[in-house]
Coordinates of C-alpha atoms and ligand atoms in Angstrom, one line a residue:
Chain A
X980 CA -0.3 -0.1 -0.2
X981 CA 1.1 3.6 -1.0
X982 CA 1.7 6.1 2.1
X983 CA 4.4 6.9 3.9
X984 CA 2.8 6.1 7.6
X985 CA 0.5 8.6 9.7
X986 CA 3.3 11.7 10.2
X987 CA 4.9 13.4 10.3
X988 CA 2.6 15.2 8.5
X989 CA 3.5 19.1 9.2
X990 CA 5.0 19.9 7.0
X991 CA 3.6 19.1 2.8
X992 CA 5.3 17.1 0.8
X993 CA 8.5 18.8 0.2
X994 CA 8.7 17.7 -4.1
X995 CA 5.8 17.9 -4.0
X996 CA 4.5 21.1 -4.7
X997 CA 0.5 21.8 -4.3
X998 CA 1.0 25.3 -5.5
X999 CA 2.0 24.7 -9.1
X1000 CA -0.2 22.0 -9.1
X1001 CA -3.2 24.3 -8.6
X1002 CA -1.8 26.9 -11.4
X1003 CA -2.9 24.2 -13.4
X1004 CA -6.5 23.8 -12.3
X1005 CA -7.9 27.5 -12.8
X1006 CA -11.2 26.3 -11.6
X1007 CA -9.9 27.0 -7.7
X1008 CA -9.0 30.5 -8.5
X1009 CA -12.6 31.1 -8.9
X1010 CA -14.8 33.1 -5.4
X1011 CA -17.9 32.5 -4.9
X1012 CA -21.3 34.9 -3.4
X1013 CA -19.2 37.0 -0.9
X1014 CA -16.0 36.9 -2.1
X1015 CA -15.0 34.0 -0.7
X1016 CA -13.1 31.8 -2.6
X1017 CA -13.8 28.2 -3.7
X1018 CA -13.2 26.1 -1.2
X1019 CA -13.5 22.6 -3.1
X1020 CA -13.7 19.5 -1.0
X1021 CA -15.9 17.4 -2.8
X1022 CA -13.8 15.6 -5.1
X1023 CA -14.4 11.9 -4.0
X1024 CA -18.1 13.5 -5.3
X1025 CA -16.0 14.6 -8.8
X1026 CA -12.4 15.9 -9.6
X1027 CA -11.7 19.3 -10.9
X1028 CA -9.7 18.9 -14.1
X1029 CA -6.5 20.7 -15.1
X1030 CA -5.7 22.8 -18.3
X1031 CA -3.5 19.8 -19.9
X1032 CA -7.1 17.4 -20.1
X1033 CA -9.3 19.9 -21.3
X1034 CA -7.3 21.8 -24.0
X1035 CA -6.8 17.9 -25.5
X1036 CA -10.3 17.4 -25.6
X1037 CA -10.4 20.9 -27.4
X1038 CA -7.5 19.7 -29.4
X1039 CA -9.4 17.0 -30.3
X1040 CA -12.6 18.4 -31.7
X1041 CA -11.6 21.5 -32.7
X1042 CA -8.1 19.3 -35.0
X1043 CA -9.3 15.5 -35.1
X1044 CA -13.6 15.2 -34.9
X1045 CA -14.9 12.2 -36.9
X1046 CA -16.2 9.1 -35.8
X1047 CA -14.1 6.1 -34.6
X1048 CA -13.5 2.6 -37.2
X1049 CA -16.3 3.3 -40.1
X1050 CA -14.8 6.2 -41.4
X1051 CA -12.8 5.6 -44.0
X1052 CA -11.0 9.5 -44.6
X1053 CA -8.4 10.8 -43.0
X1054 CA -10.2 12.4 -40.4
X1055 CA -11.8 8.9 -39.3
X1056 CA -8.5 7.9 -39.6
X1057 CA -7.1 10.3 -36.9
X1058 CA -10.2 10.0 -34.7
X1059 CA -9.8 6.3 -34.2
X1060 CA -6.6 6.0 -33.8
X1061 CA -6.4 8.8 -30.6
X1062 CA -9.3 6.9 -29.7
X1063 CA -7.6 4.1 -29.4
X1064 CA -4.4 5.7 -27.7
X1065 CA -6.6 7.1 -24.9
X1066 CA -6.9 3.3 -24.1
X1067 CA -3.3 2.5 -24.1
X1068 CA -2.3 5.0 -21.9
X1069 CA -5.1 3.8 -19.8
X1070 CA -3.8 0.2 -20.2
X1071 CA -0.3 1.0 -19.1
X1072 CA -1.4 3.5 -16.0
X1073 CA -3.5 0.5 -14.5
X1074 CA -0.7 -1.7 -15.2
X1075 CA -3.1 -4.5 -17.9
X1076 CA -1.0 -6.8 -18.7
X1077 CA -2.9 -5.8 -22.5
X1078 CA -4.8 -3.1 -24.1
X1079 CA -7.2 -5.1 -24.7
X1080 CA -8.6 -5.3 -21.4
X1081 CA -9.8 -2.3 -21.4
X1082 CA -13.1 -1.7 -21.9
X1083 CA -15.1 1.9 -22.1
X1084 CA -18.2 2.8 -20.4
X1085 CA -19.9 5.9 -19.9
X1086 CA -19.4 5.7 -15.6
X1087 CA -18.2 2.5 -13.5
X1088 CA -22.0 1.3 -12.4
X1089 CA -22.3 1.1 -15.7
X1090 CA -19.1 -1.1 -16.1
X1091 CA -20.2 -2.4 -12.9
X1092 CA -24.1 -3.4 -14.4
X1093 CA -22.4 -4.6 -17.5
X1094 CA -20.1 -7.0 -15.1
X1095 CA -23.2 -7.9 -13.7
X1096 CA -25.3 -8.7 -16.3
X1097 CA -22.6 -10.7 -18.5
X1098 CA -21.9 -13.3 -15.5
X1099 CA -26.1 -13.5 -15.1
X1100 CA -26.3 -13.5 -19.0
X1101 CA -23.1 -16.3 -19.6
X1102 CA -24.4 -18.8 -16.5
X1103 CA -21.4 -17.8 -14.3
X1104 CA -24.6 -16.8 -11.4
X1105 CA -27.6 -19.3 -11.0
X1106 CA -29.8 -20.1 -8.4
X1107 CA -28.8 -21.7 -5.2
X1108 CA -25.1 -19.5 -6.0
X1109 CA -23.8 -16.6 -3.8
X1110 CA -22.7 -13.8 -4.4
X1111 CA -20.6 -11.4 -1.6
X1112 CA -20.3 -7.8 -1.2
X1113 CA -20.3 -5.8 1.8
X1114 CA -22.2 -2.3 3.8
X1115 CA -19.8 0.0 2.3
X1116 CA -20.8 -0.5 -1.1
X1117 CA -21.7 2.4 -3.0
X1118 CA -25.4 1.6 -4.2
X1119 CA -23.9 1.2 -8.0
X1120 CA -22.1 -1.9 -6.4
X1121 CA -24.9 -3.0 -4.2
X1122 CA -27.8 -2.7 -6.8
X1123 CA -26.6 -4.7 -9.4
X1124 CA -25.9 -7.7 -7.9
X1125 CA -29.2 -7.9 -6.3
X1126 CA -30.8 -7.3 -9.9
X1127 CA -28.5 -10.0 -10.7
X1128 CA -29.0 -12.1 -8.1
X1129 CA -33.0 -11.8 -8.0
X1130 CA -32.9 -11.9 -11.9
X1131 CA -31.0 -15.9 -11.0
X1132 CA -32.4 -17.2 -7.6
X1133 CA -28.4 -16.6 -6.3
X1134 CA -28.5 -15.9 -2.5
X1135 CA -26.7 -11.8 -2.1
X1136 CA -24.4 -12.0 0.9
X1137 CA -22.5 -9.3 3.3
X1138 CA -19.1 -8.2 4.9
X1139 CA -20.4 -6.6 8.3
X1140 CA -17.9 -3.1 8.6
X1141 CA -16.8 -2.7 12.2
X1142 CA -17.5 -0.3 14.4
X1143 CA -14.1 1.3 13.6
X1144 CA -14.7 1.5 10.0
X1145 CA -13.5 -1.4 8.9
X1146 CA -14.1 -3.9 7.0
X1147 CA -15.0 -7.0 8.9
X1148 CA -13.5 -10.1 7.5
X1149 CA -13.9 -11.9 11.0
X1150 CA -16.4 -14.2 9.1
X1151 CA -14.5 -14.3 5.8
X1152 CA -13.8 -17.6 5.4
X1153 CA -18.5 -18.6 6.4
X1154 CA -18.9 -15.5 4.5
X1155 CA -17.1 -16.5 1.2
X1156 CA -17.3 -20.6 0.9
X1157 CA -17.4 -22.9 -3.0
X1158 CA -21.7 -21.5 -3.4
X1159 CA -19.6 -17.7 -4.1
X1160 CA -19.3 -17.3 -7.8
X1161 CA -18.5 -13.7 -6.7
X1162 CA -16.7 -11.2 -4.2
X1163 CA -17.6 -7.5 -5.7
X1164 CA -15.6 -5.6 -3.4
X1165 CA -14.8 -2.1 -3.1
X1166 CA -10.9 -0.9 -2.9
X1167 CA -11.9 3.1 -1.1
X1168 CA -14.9 2.7 0.3
X1169 CA -16.4 6.5 -0.6
X1170 CA -18.2 7.4 2.3
X1171 CA -15.8 6.4 5.4
X1172 CA -12.8 6.8 3.5
X1173 CA -11.4 2.9 4.5
X1174 CA -9.0 1.7 2.5
X1175 CA -9.6 -2.2 1.7
X1176 CA -7.0 -4.7 2.6
X1177 CA -8.8 -6.4 -1.2
X1178 CA -5.3 -9.0 -1.7
X1179 CA -7.2 -10.6 1.5
X1180 CA -10.7 -10.7 -0.1
X1181 CA -8.8 -11.7 -3.7
X1182 CA -6.9 -14.9 -1.8
X1183 CA -10.4 -16.7 0.3
X1184 CA -12.2 -15.9 -3.1
X1185 CA -9.7 -17.7 -5.8
X1186 CA -9.1 -20.5 -2.7
X1187 CA -12.6 -21.2 -3.3
X1188 CA -12.3 -20.1 -7.3
X1189 CA -14.6 -17.4 -7.3
X1190 CA -14.7 -14.0 -9.6
X1191 CA -12.8 -10.6 -7.6
X1192 CA -14.9 -8.2 -8.6
X1193 CA -13.3 -4.7 -7.5
X1194 CA -14.8 -1.3 -7.4
X1195 CA -11.6 1.0 -8.4
X1196 CA -13.6 3.9 -8.3
X1197 CA -12.0 6.2 -5.6
X1198 CA -8.7 4.0 -5.3
X1199 CA -7.4 4.7 -8.7
X1200 CA -7.7 8.4 -8.8
X1201 CA -5.3 8.3 -5.3
X1202 CA -3.1 5.8 -5.1
X1203 CA -1.1 3.6 -7.6
X1204 CA -2.6 0.9 -9.4
X1205 CA -1.1 -2.3 -10.9
X1206 CA -4.1 -4.8 -12.3
X1207 CA -1.5 -7.3 -13.0
X1208 CA -0.2 -8.3 -9.2
X1209 CA -3.8 -7.1 -7.8
X1210 CA -5.2 -10.7 -8.6
X1211 CA -8.7 -9.2 -9.4
X1212 CA -10.7 -10.9 -12.3
X1213 CA -12.6 -7.4 -13.3
X1214 CA -11.6 -3.5 -12.2
X1215 CA -14.2 -0.2 -12.3
X1216 CA -13.4 2.8 -12.2
X1217 CA -14.4 6.2 -13.8
X1218 CA -12.5 9.1 -15.6
X1219 CA -14.8 12.3 -13.7
X1220 CA -13.2 11.7 -10.5
X1221 CA -8.5 11.4 -12.0
X1222 CA -9.3 14.3 -13.3
X1223 CA -10.7 13.0 -16.7
X1224 CA -14.2 13.9 -18.6
X1225 CA -16.9 13.0 -17.8
X1226 CA -19.2 10.6 -19.9
X1227 CA -16.1 7.5 -19.1
X1228 CA -16.0 4.9 -17.9
X1229 CA -13.7 1.7 -17.5
X1230 CA -14.1 -2.3 -16.5
X1231 CA -11.0 -3.4 -16.7
X1232 CA -11.0 -7.5 -16.9
X1233 CA -8.5 -10.0 -17.0
X1234 CA -8.7 -11.0 -21.1
X1235 CA -9.3 -14.6 -21.5
X1236 CA -12.4 -13.8 -19.2
X1237 CA -14.0 -10.7 -21.3
X1238 CA -13.2 -13.0 -24.3
X1239 CA -15.5 -16.3 -23.0
X1240 CA -18.7 -13.7 -22.1
X1241 CA -21.6 -12.7 -23.8
X1242 CA -21.9 -8.8 -25.0
X1243 CA -23.7 -6.6 -22.8
X1244 CA -25.9 -3.9 -25.8
X1245 CA -26.4 -5.3 -28.9
X1246 CA -25.7 -2.2 -31.9
X1247 CA -22.9 -1.2 -34.1
X1248 CA -19.0 -2.1 -33.3
X1249 CA -19.2 -4.8 -31.8
X1250 CA -20.3 -6.9 -33.9
X1251 CA -18.2 -9.6 -36.3
X1252 CA -20.9 -10.4 -38.9
X1253 CA -24.6 -9.9 -38.8
X1254 CA -27.3 -11.5 -41.0
X1255 CA -30.8 -11.9 -40.5
X1256 CA -30.6 -15.0 -38.5
X1257 CA -28.2 -14.2 -36.3
X1258 CA -25.3 -12.4 -35.4
X1259 CA -21.6 -13.5 -33.9
X1260 CA -19.3 -10.8 -31.6
X1261 CA -16.1 -8.8 -32.5
X1262 CA -13.6 -9.9 -29.4
X1263 CA -13.1 -8.2 -26.8
X1264 CA -12.9 -4.7 -25.3
X1265 CA -15.3 -3.3 -28.6
X1266 CA -17.9 -6.8 -28.1
X1267 CA -18.4 -4.9 -24.5
X1268 CA -18.5 -1.4 -27.1
X1269 CA -22.1 -1.9 -28.9
X1270 CA -22.4 2.6 -30.1
X1271 CA -20.5 5.2 -30.6
X1272 CA -17.8 5.3 -28.2
X1273 CA -16.7 8.6 -25.5
X1274 CA -14.8 9.1 -28.2
X1275 CA -13.3 12.7 -26.9
X1276 CA -13.2 11.2 -23.4
X1277 CA -11.3 8.8 -24.5
X1278 CA -8.6 11.5 -25.4
X1279 CA -9.0 13.2 -22.6
X1280 CA -8.8 10.2 -20.0
X1281 CA -6.0 9.8 -21.7
X1282 CA -4.4 13.1 -21.4
X1283 CA -5.7 12.7 -17.2
X1284 CA -3.5 9.9 -17.2
X1285 CA -0.5 10.8 -18.6
X1286 CA -0.9 13.9 -15.9
X1287 CA -0.9 12.2 -13.4
X1288 CA 1.7 9.4 -14.0
X1289 CA 3.3 13.0 -14.7
X1290 CA 2.8 13.8 -10.9
X1291 CA 3.2 10.3 -9.4
X1292 CA 1.2 8.5 -8.5
X1293 CA 3.0 7.7 -5.3
X1294 CA 3.1 11.5 -4.6
X1295 CA -0.6 11.7 -5.3
X1296 CA -1.0 9.4 -2.8
X1297 CA 1.3 10.3 -0.2
X1298 CA -0.1 13.6 -0.6
X1299 CA -3.5 12.3 -0.2
X1300 CA -2.4 11.1 2.7
X1301 CA -0.5 13.9 4.3
X1302 CA -3.5 16.1 4.0
X1303 CA -6.0 13.1 5.3
X1304 CA -3.8 13.2 8.9
X1305 CA -3.7 16.9 9.3
X1306 CA -7.8 17.3 8.2
X1307 CA -8.7 14.4 10.8
X1308 CA -6.7 16.2 13.5
X1309 CA -8.0 19.7 12.9
X1310 CA -11.8 18.1 12.8
X1311 CA -11.4 16.6 15.8
X1312 CA -10.1 18.9 17.9
X1313 CA -13.7 20.5 17.1
X1314 CA -16.6 19.5 20.0
X1315 CA -19.6 17.5 19.2
X1316 CA -17.4 16.6 15.7
X1317 CA -18.2 13.3 15.0
X1318 CA -15.9 11.5 12.0
X1319 CA -17.9 8.4 11.1
X1320 CA -15.2 5.8 9.6
X1321 CA -11.7 5.4 10.9
X1322 CA -10.0 8.9 12.8
X1323 CA -6.5 7.5 12.0
X1324 CA -4.6 8.4 9.0
X1325 CA -4.0 4.4 8.2
X1326 CA -5.3 2.5 5.8
X1327 CA -7.3 5.6 4.8
X1328 CA -8.3 7.7 1.8
X1329 CA -9.5 11.1 1.8
X1330 CA -12.5 11.3 2.3
X1331 CA -13.5 12.7 5.6
X1332 CA -17.9 11.9 7.2
X1333 CA -18.7 13.0 9.6
X1334 CA -21.6 14.9 11.9
X1335 CA -22.0 18.0 13.9
X1336 CA -24.0 17.5 17.2
X1337 CA -27.7 19.0 16.8
X1338 CA -27.0 20.3 13.2
X1339 CA -28.4 18.3 10.2
X1340 CA -25.6 18.0 6.8
X1341 CA -27.8 19.1 5.3
X1342 CA -27.7 22.5 6.9
X1343 CA -24.4 22.2 8.2
X1344 CA -23.6 22.3 3.9
X1345 CA -25.8 25.4 3.3
X1346 CA -23.6 26.9 5.6
X1347 CA -20.0 25.6 4.5
X1348 CA -21.5 26.8 0.3
X1349 CA -22.2 30.1 1.9
X1350 CA -18.3 30.2 2.9
X1351 CA -17.3 29.2 -0.2
X1352 CA -16.7 25.4 1.7
X1353 CA -18.2 23.8 -0.7
X1354 CA -19.1 19.7 0.8
X1355 CA -21.2 17.1 0.5
X1356 CA -24.2 16.9 2.7
X1357 CA -26.1 13.1 1.9
X1358 CA -26.0 9.7 2.2
X1359 CA -23.6 9.2 0.0
X1360 CA -25.5 6.9 -1.9
X1361 CA -24.3 4.2 0.3
X1362 CA -27.7 4.2 2.2
X1363 CA -26.5 1.2 3.7
X1364 CA -23.0 2.2 5.3
X1365 CA -24.9 4.9 7.0
X1366 CA -27.5 2.9 8.2
X1367 CA -24.8 0.4 10.3
X1368 CA -23.1 3.9 11.8
X1369 CA -27.0 4.8 13.3
X1370 CA -27.1 7.5 11.3
X1371 CA -29.5 8.9 8.2
X1372 CA -26.8 11.2 6.5
X1373 CA -23.4 12.5 7.4
X1374 CA -21.7 15.7 5.9
X1375 CA -18.3 14.7 3.5
X1376 CA -15.1 16.2 3.1
X1377 CA -13.2 14.8 0.1
X1378 CA -9.4 15.5 -0.4
X1379 CA -7.4 15.7 -3.7
X1380 CA -4.2 16.4 -5.7
X1381 CA -4.8 20.3 -5.1
X1382 CA -6.0 20.3 -1.8
X1383 CA -4.2 22.5 0.6
X1384 CA -3.5 22.8 4.5
X1385 CA -5.3 26.1 5.0
X1386 CA -8.4 24.8 2.3
X1387 CA -8.6 22.1 5.9
X1388 CA -8.8 25.4 8.1
X1389 CA -11.1 27.2 5.8
X1390 CA -13.3 23.8 6.2
X1391 CA -12.8 24.3 10.4
X1392 CA -13.2 27.4 10.3
X1393 CA -16.8 27.7 8.7
X1394 CA -17.6 24.7 10.8
X1395 CA -17.3 26.3 13.7
X1396 CA -18.9 29.3 12.3
X1397 CA -22.2 26.7 11.6
X1398 CA -22.2 25.8 15.5
X1399 CA -22.2 29.0 16.1
X1400 CA -24.8 29.6 13.5
X1401 CA -27.3 27.3 15.0
X1402 CA -26.7 27.5 18.3
X1403 CA -25.3 31.2 19.5
X1404 CA -28.4 32.6 18.0
Chain B
X1425 CA -25.1 31.4 -5.5
X1426 CA -25.9 32.2 -1.7
X1427 CA -23.6 34.5 0.7
X1428 CA -24.4 35.3 4.2
X1429 CA -27.7 37.3 3.7
X1430 CA -29.0 35.0 1.8
X1431 CA -28.1 32.4 4.3
X1432 CA -30.1 34.9 6.8
X1433 CA -32.9 34.9 4.2
X1434 CA -33.3 31.0 4.3
X1435 CA -32.6 30.7 8.5
X1436 CA -35.4 32.6 9.0
X1437 CA -35.6 32.8 12.7
X1438 CA -38.9 31.7 13.1
X1439 CA -38.1 28.3 10.9
X1440 CA -35.2 27.8 13.6
X1441 CA -37.8 28.4 16.4
X1442 CA -39.8 26.0 14.8
X1443 CA -37.5 23.1 14.5
X1444 CA -35.8 23.8 17.5
X1445 CA -39.8 23.4 18.9
X1446 CA -41.9 21.2 16.8
X1447 CA -45.4 21.6 17.2
X1448 CA -47.4 18.0 16.8
X1449 CA -44.4 16.1 16.6
X1450 CA -44.9 12.1 16.6
X1451 CA -47.3 9.3 15.7
X1452 CA -50.8 9.4 16.5
X1453 CA -53.8 7.8 16.9
X1454 CA -56.3 7.6 15.8
X1455 CA -55.9 7.7 11.6
X1456 CA -57.5 6.4 8.7
X1457 CA -54.0 6.8 6.3
X1458 CA -50.8 6.8 7.4
X1459 CA -47.6 7.6 4.3
X1460 CA -44.1 7.4 4.1
X1461 CA -42.5 9.6 1.7
X1462 CA -38.4 10.3 1.5
X1463 CA -36.1 12.6 -0.5
X1464 CA -33.8 10.2 -2.6
X1465 CA -31.4 12.5 -3.1
X1466 CA -30.4 13.1 0.3
X1467 CA -32.8 10.6 3.1
X1468 CA -35.1 12.8 4.9
X1469 CA -37.2 11.1 5.8
X1470 CA -41.3 11.5 7.1
X1471 CA -43.7 9.3 8.6
X1472 CA -47.0 11.1 8.4
X1473 CA -50.5 10.1 9.9
X1474 CA -53.4 12.1 9.2
X1475 CA -56.6 12.0 10.9
X1476 CA -59.5 13.6 9.5
X1477 CA -63.5 14.1 11.3
X1478 CA -66.0 14.4 8.8
X1479 CA -64.5 17.6 6.9
X1480 CA -62.0 18.7 9.0
X1481 CA -59.1 17.6 9.4
X1482 CA -58.4 16.6 12.5
X1483 CA -54.8 15.4 13.4
X1484 CA -51.7 16.1 11.0
X1485 CA -49.7 13.2 13.8
X1486 CA -45.2 13.1 12.1
X1487 CA -42.0 11.3 12.3
X1488 CA -39.1 13.4 10.3
X1489 CA -36.1 12.6 10.0
X1490 CA -34.2 15.4 8.3
X1491 CA -32.5 18.7 8.4
X1492 CA -33.7 22.1 9.7
X1493 CA -36.5 22.8 6.6
X1494 CA -37.7 19.9 6.2
X1495 CA -38.3 19.6 10.0
X1496 CA -39.5 23.1 10.6
X1497 CA -41.5 22.6 7.1
X1498 CA -43.4 19.8 9.1
X1499 CA -44.0 21.6 11.4
X1500 CA -45.8 24.8 10.4
X1501 CA -47.9 22.5 8.1
X1502 CA -49.4 21.2 11.0
X1503 CA -49.9 24.6 12.6
X1504 CA -51.6 25.8 9.8
X1505 CA -54.0 22.5 8.9
X1506 CA -55.3 20.6 11.9
X1507 CA -58.7 22.1 12.6
X1508 CA -59.1 23.1 8.9
X1509 CA -61.9 22.0 6.7
X1510 CA -59.9 19.5 3.8
X1511 CA -60.7 21.9 1.0
X1512 CA -58.9 25.0 2.8
X1513 CA -56.0 23.5 3.8
X1514 CA -55.3 21.7 0.1
X1515 CA -55.8 25.5 -0.5
X1516 CA -53.2 26.2 2.4
X1517 CA -50.4 23.8 0.5
X1518 CA -51.2 25.0 -2.7
X1519 CA -50.6 28.8 -1.1
X1520 CA -47.6 27.7 0.1
X1521 CA -46.6 25.5 -3.0
X1522 CA -47.0 28.2 -5.2
X1523 CA -44.1 30.0 -2.6
X1524 CA -41.6 27.3 -2.8
X1525 CA -41.5 26.9 -6.8
X1526 CA -42.0 30.9 -7.6
X1527 CA -38.2 30.9 -7.4
X1528 CA -38.3 33.9 -5.2
X1529 CA -41.0 36.3 -7.6
X1530 CA -43.8 35.1 -5.3
X1531 CA -45.6 37.2 -3.1
X1532 CA -46.8 34.8 -0.3
X1533 CA -49.8 36.5 1.4
X1534 CA -49.6 36.0 5.4
X1535 CA -52.6 35.5 6.3
X1536 CA -52.7 32.3 4.6
X1537 CA -49.3 30.9 5.7
X1538 CA -48.7 32.8 8.9
X1539 CA -45.8 31.7 9.8
X1540 CA -45.1 29.6 6.6
X1541 CA -44.4 33.1 4.7
X1542 CA -40.9 32.1 7.1
X1543 CA -40.4 29.5 3.8
X1544 CA -40.1 32.1 1.7
X1545 CA -36.5 32.5 1.4
X1546 CA -36.4 28.6 0.3
X1547 CA -37.5 29.4 -2.9
X1548 CA -33.8 30.8 -3.6
X1549 CA -32.9 27.8 -3.5
X1550 CA -33.5 24.7 -5.8
X1551 CA -31.8 21.9 -3.8
X1552 CA -34.5 23.1 -0.7
X1553 CA -37.6 23.2 -2.3
X1554 CA -37.7 19.3 -1.6
X1555 CA -36.7 20.0 2.1
X1556 CA -39.8 22.6 2.3
X1557 CA -42.4 20.1 0.1
X1558 CA -41.4 17.0 1.8
X1559 CA -44.5 16.9 4.9
X1560 CA -46.6 18.9 2.4
X1561 CA -46.7 15.9 -0.7
X1562 CA -47.2 13.1 2.1
X1563 CA -50.1 15.4 3.7
X1564 CA -50.9 16.0 0.9
X1565 CA -50.8 11.6 -0.1
X1566 CA -52.2 10.7 3.2
X1567 CA -54.6 13.2 2.5
X1568 CA -56.4 11.7 -0.6
X1569 CA -56.0 8.5 0.6
X1570 CA -58.1 9.4 4.0
X1571 CA -60.7 11.1 1.2
X1572 CA -60.6 7.3 -0.5
X1573 CA -61.2 5.2 2.4
X1574 CA -64.3 7.2 3.6
X1575 CA -65.7 7.4 0.0
X1576 CA -65.6 3.9 -0.1
X1577 CA -67.2 3.1 3.5
Ligands
PLP1147 C1 -17.1 3.8 -4.6 C2 -17.9 4.2 -6.2 N1 -18.1 3.6 -6.6 C3 -19.0 3.9 -7.6 C4 -19.1 5.9 -8.0 C5 -19.8 5.6 -8.6 O1 -19.5 6.2 -9.9 P1 -20.8 6.6 -11.3 O2 -21.4 7.5 -10.7 O3 -19.3 7.8 -12.2 O4 -20.9 5.6 -12.3 C6 -19.1 6.1 -7.3 C7 -19.0 7.9 -7.5 O5 -19.8 8.7 -7.0 C8 -18.1 5.5 -5.9 O6 -17.5 6.8 -5.4

């Protein structure tokens, strides 16, 4: 696992110049109503995009735009090459042994739905089988499995979460058994911030012959990922949380597995041949990419992974770790504030959900917004995780490669202002 | 979007008072219908019961979890509709809804909405309009169901 342990974090990493990074993100210079500078602490929701990514997309549309694969002209060739180059870059970024293992979808949710759907259609999951997920999943890694198990008559089982907010693996061996066909687990929780020991779960799942799907939506943006050594069978993630554009997600899958699975959606580009009687299907990844794909988005995502690679994912992870540690310490100085999730910056990503005594998260977010501090309030698409901790909603601050300690300080000041506003009037 | 003065307009003293001291909170018997409404974007929830006595709303009892706006709005709802003929209650509901959905351009009538006029500032915050309307929509739903039950009986 990356990071450099729990501290000392007082001085930001000298090798990592957050102020220089911020210059690539013009939006961070914005001021909001009341002349408050933007303090953007909602990157787990979506990250901002650096100039380099936006310019790559602009150049594509202004100079190389055409449809891919089916256009015989020069622009068509350029667009096809640019689209496939994005795939090559993403494959390199996650250490995929083959570029054909990278399937483009519209987001992580579609990637997870894709796997769940085709595993059902392939008969991998049938009546009496079991699928195991966890209580800390995002709804996007819950609902597709509920649909699959309802459709097939299989049973959905759940890993619990400890009081500290860690994945409860005490019953790993009784939960993941010969009946288990799929284990689908988030690597980093978008609500609790927990980084899960996915290797342990993968090892157990493979012992019993189950496939493992990893929801990497929060992991791929902030920790170095190498799917060639991870051991998972599928990894899903989403472009817009990793300084890339919206409208593109990724399903990485082992090639032999992808090649053995039936198509997801039907349409153009995904066929080998179509007659009126039947169709045969293209090889992966195109088998799973019906219709005009996210072309400019692939170009943008390629630029995004170039950007992250230039910064160095080890550095990004170290910065995330440092800023999270600082924020955990500062937030816990506030009386009446309770962090929901691990309270130490150990195996922990940059999302911190919390409650504030006597002030509802909506009201917290509203007051913070009036100070220019953007956070998320609600259930963060993780209702079972909230239920686990007996809360209906939380306020979440989340950090990324451009977040500064001064922004964390602004958050803490704004929280104190909120307490005063609701308590002291 | 929202600076300090707009936030003050949102969190009127009256709203905070209702939030701290909710009128008519808790679920009570008797009732003809009970509904459960959720705001799916944020998870605010209300369980609400309506008791009709002939054509009059004789009780609205509720259990609400949510932000100050949704809670205060349930409290004001209780003030405004209990004891009123159903038709009048629905007219109040229409006025409240028009105010909420009026993007700040609807002038509230204090004679009809009483404390409800404090919610005028909410109309400027599209994300919060649903919070303010949650219990009102639940009331509409529950009352319609109760009326149907009466007719069937
Ligand atoms: C852990 C996790 N999984 C899945 C998703 C879904 O991503 P998207 O909305 O881009 O499909 C998110 C983002 O909200 C997430 O945080």
